[in-house]
Amino acid sequence: MPKGYWVSVYRTISDPEKLAAYNELAPSAVKAGGGRILTRGSRVVAHEAGIAERTVVIEFDSFEQAVAAHESAAYQEALAALADGVERDFRIVEGID
């Protein structure tokens, strides 16, 4: 069964305090949903139209599990804390196998 991935690329961080509040809540929501953080805020080299800002990749055992974790009450609480503190491109993608 193909794995599922959350891929978040932050364009701007306008409110570090909101990001900090999100960072307090999101990891436990991700873990409860079966996610494993592969990278979070590590070094980035951007090419083409990319932006060298914070990038997060989280792996789940399936695409469905990734979608369910995003829709969970715990993750929705984390999103509410983040609110308009950042601008990011967030995607849920299915792995190849």
PDB file of C-alpha atoms in Angstrom:
ATOM      1  CA  MET A   1       0.000   0.000   0.000  1.00  0.00           C
ATOM      2  CA  PRO A   2       1.429   3.423  -0.944  1.00  0.00           C
ATOM      3  CA  LYS A   3       2.325   5.723   1.910  1.00  0.00           C
ATOM      4  CA  GLY A   4       0.898   9.200   2.378  1.00  0.00           C
ATOM      5  CA  TYR A   5       2.897  12.356   2.959  1.00  0.00           C
ATOM      6  CA  TRP A   6       2.230  15.830   4.238  1.00  0.00           C
ATOM      7  CA  VAL A   7       4.472  18.343   2.497  1.00  0.00           C
ATOM      8  CA  SER A   8       4.497  21.892   3.841  1.00  0.00           C
ATOM      9  CA  VAL A   9       6.602  24.658   2.356  1.00  0.00           C
ATOM     10  CA  TYR A  10       6.419  27.922   4.238  1.00  0.00           C
ATOM     11  CA  ARG A  11       6.477  31.028   2.067  1.00  0.00           C
ATOM     12  CA  THR A  12       6.517  33.503   4.941  1.00  0.00           C
ATOM     13  CA  ILE A  13       6.353  33.420   8.730  1.00  0.00           C
ATOM     14  CA  SER A  14       4.625  36.624   9.828  1.00  0.00           C
ATOM     15  CA  ASP A  15       3.894  35.669  13.443  1.00  0.00           C
ATOM     16  CA  PRO A  16       6.545  33.490  15.135  1.00  0.00           C
ATOM     17  CA  GLU A  17       4.393  33.282  18.291  1.00  0.00           C
ATOM     18  CA  LYS A  18       1.536  31.642  16.369  1.00  0.00           C
ATOM     19  CA  LEU A  19       4.015  29.253  14.771  1.00  0.00           C
ATOM     20  CA  ALA A  20       5.355  28.410  18.238  1.00  0.00           C
ATOM     21  CA  ALA A  21       1.807  27.708  19.480  1.00  0.00           C
ATOM     22  CA  TYR A  22       1.219  25.455  16.457  1.00  0.00           C
ATOM     23  CA  ASN A  23       4.530  23.688  17.124  1.00  0.00           C
ATOM     24  CA  GLU A  24       3.358  22.885  20.657  1.00  0.00           C
ATOM     25  CA  LEU A  25       0.180  21.176  19.400  1.00  0.00           C
ATOM     26  CA  ALA A  26       0.962  19.738  15.972  1.00  0.00           C
ATOM     27  CA  PRO A  27       3.601  17.086  16.812  1.00  0.00           C
ATOM     28  CA  SER A  28       1.318  15.221  19.222  1.00  0.00           C
ATOM     29  CA  ALA A  29      -1.566  15.429  16.718  1.00  0.00           C
ATOM     30  CA  VAL A  30       0.700  14.052  13.996  1.00  0.00           C
ATOM     31  CA  LYS A  31       1.930  11.232  16.224  1.00  0.00           C
ATOM     32  CA  ALA A  32      -1.631  10.355  17.316  1.00  0.00           C
ATOM     33  CA  GLY A  33      -2.570  10.155  13.636  1.00  0.00           C
ATOM     34  CA  GLY A  34       0.289   7.744  12.926  1.00  0.00           C
ATOM     35  CA  GLY A  35       2.619  10.266  11.305  1.00  0.00           C
ATOM     36  CA  ARG A  36       6.400  10.326  11.424  1.00  0.00           C
ATOM     37  CA  ILE A  37       8.203  13.631  10.948  1.00  0.00           C
ATOM     38  CA  LEU A  38      10.958  13.116   8.364  1.00  0.00           C
ATOM     39  CA  THR A  39      12.199  16.696   8.210  1.00  0.00           C
ATOM     40  CA  ARG A  40      11.168  19.907   9.930  1.00  0.00           C
ATOM     41  CA  GLY A  41      12.953  23.175   9.422  1.00  0.00           C
ATOM     42  CA  SER A  42      16.222  21.584   8.301  1.00  0.00           C
ATOM     43  CA  ARG A  43      18.555  23.143   5.775  1.00  0.00           C
ATOM     44  CA  VAL A  44      16.963  23.976   2.423  1.00  0.00           C
ATOM     45  CA  VAL A  45      18.451  24.729  -0.966  1.00  0.00           C
ATOM     46  CA  ALA A  46      15.751  26.097  -3.267  1.00  0.00           C
ATOM     47  CA  HIS A  47      15.837  25.852  -7.052  1.00  0.00           C
ATOM     48  CA  GLU A  48      13.667  27.231  -9.843  1.00  0.00           C
ATOM     49  CA  ALA A  49      10.633  28.961  -8.252  1.00  0.00           C
ATOM     50  CA  GLY A  50      11.367  27.485  -4.814  1.00  0.00           C
ATOM     51  CA  ILE A  51      11.674  29.459  -1.604  1.00  0.00           C
ATOM     52  CA  ALA A  52      14.416  28.601   0.879  1.00  0.00           C
ATOM     53  CA  GLU A  53      12.144  28.741   3.921  1.00  0.00           C
ATOM     54  CA  ARG A  54      10.976  26.168   6.464  1.00  0.00           C
ATOM     55  CA  THR A  55       9.985  22.849   4.850  1.00  0.00           C
ATOM     56  CA  VAL A  56       8.240  19.949   6.623  1.00  0.00           C
ATOM     57  CA  VAL A  57       7.709  16.388   5.368  1.00  0.00           C
ATOM     58  CA  ILE A  58       5.654  13.901   7.399  1.00  0.00           C
ATOM     59  CA  GLU A  59       5.122  10.251   6.444  1.00  0.00           C
ATOM     60  CA  PHE A  60       2.015   8.151   7.122  1.00  0.00           C
ATOM     61  CA  ASP A  61       1.403   4.463   6.424  1.00  0.00           C
ATOM     62  CA  SER A  62      -1.250   5.351   3.827  1.00  0.00           C
ATOM     63  CA  PHE A  63      -2.737   8.298   1.951  1.00  0.00           C
ATOM     64  CA  GLU A  64      -6.029   7.751   3.786  1.00  0.00           C
ATOM     65  CA  GLN A  65      -4.270   7.900   7.143  1.00  0.00           C
ATOM     66  CA  ALA A  66      -2.622  11.192   6.126  1.00  0.00           C
ATOM     67  CA  VAL A  67      -5.982  12.705   5.166  1.00  0.00           C
ATOM     68  CA  ALA A  68      -7.634  11.471   8.376  1.00  0.00           C
ATOM     69  CA  ALA A  69      -4.835  12.921  10.526  1.00  0.00           C
ATOM     70  CA  HIS A  70      -5.285  16.317   8.875  1.00  0.00           C
ATOM     71  CA  GLU A  71      -9.025  16.201   9.542  1.00  0.00           C
ATOM     72  CA  SER A  72      -8.606  15.104  13.179  1.00  0.00           C
ATOM     73  CA  ALA A  73      -9.808  17.364  15.986  1.00  0.00           C
ATOM     74  CA  ALA A  74      -6.295  17.520  17.448  1.00  0.00           C
ATOM     75  CA  TYR A  75      -4.735  18.759  14.209  1.00  0.00           C
ATOM     76  CA  GLN A  76      -7.581  21.193  13.589  1.00  0.00           C
ATOM     77  CA  GLU A  77      -6.817  22.689  17.011  1.00  0.00           C
ATOM     78  CA  ALA A  78      -3.182  23.123  15.952  1.00  0.00           C
ATOM     79  CA  LEU A  79      -4.309  24.819  12.729  1.00  0.00           C
ATOM     80  CA  ALA A  80      -6.523  27.191  14.704  1.00  0.00           C
ATOM     81  CA  ALA A  81      -3.497  28.193  16.797  1.00  0.00           C
ATOM     82  CA  LEU A  82      -1.466  28.801  13.630  1.00  0.00           C
ATOM     83  CA  ALA A  83      -4.277  30.834  12.008  1.00  0.00           C
ATOM     84  CA  ASP A  84      -2.771  33.551   9.834  1.00  0.00           C
ATOM     85  CA  GLY A  85       0.700  33.361  11.377  1.00  0.00           C
ATOM     86  CA  VAL A  86       2.238  31.887   8.243  1.00  0.00           C
ATOM     87  CA  GLU A  87       1.671  31.565   4.540  1.00  0.00           C
ATOM     88  CA  ARG A  88       2.466  28.054   3.360  1.00  0.00           C
ATOM     89  CA  ASP A  89       1.836  25.563   0.600  1.00  0.00           C
ATOM     90  CA  PHE A  90       0.432  22.426   2.287  1.00  0.00           C
ATOM     91  CA  ARG A  91      -0.222  19.256   0.313  1.00  0.00           C
ATOM     92  CA  ILE A  92      -1.141  15.670   1.068  1.00  0.00           C
ATOM     93  CA  VAL A  93       0.400  13.394  -1.531  1.00  0.00           C
ATOM     94  CA  GLU A  94       0.365   9.659  -2.166  1.00  0.00           C
ATOM     95  CA  GLY A  95       3.656   7.790  -2.417  1.00  0.00           C
ATOM     96  CA  ILE A  96       4.526   5.505  -5.295  1.00  0.00           C
ATOM     97  CA  ASP A  97       4.506   2.259  -3.324  1.00  0.00           C
TER      98      ASP A  97
END
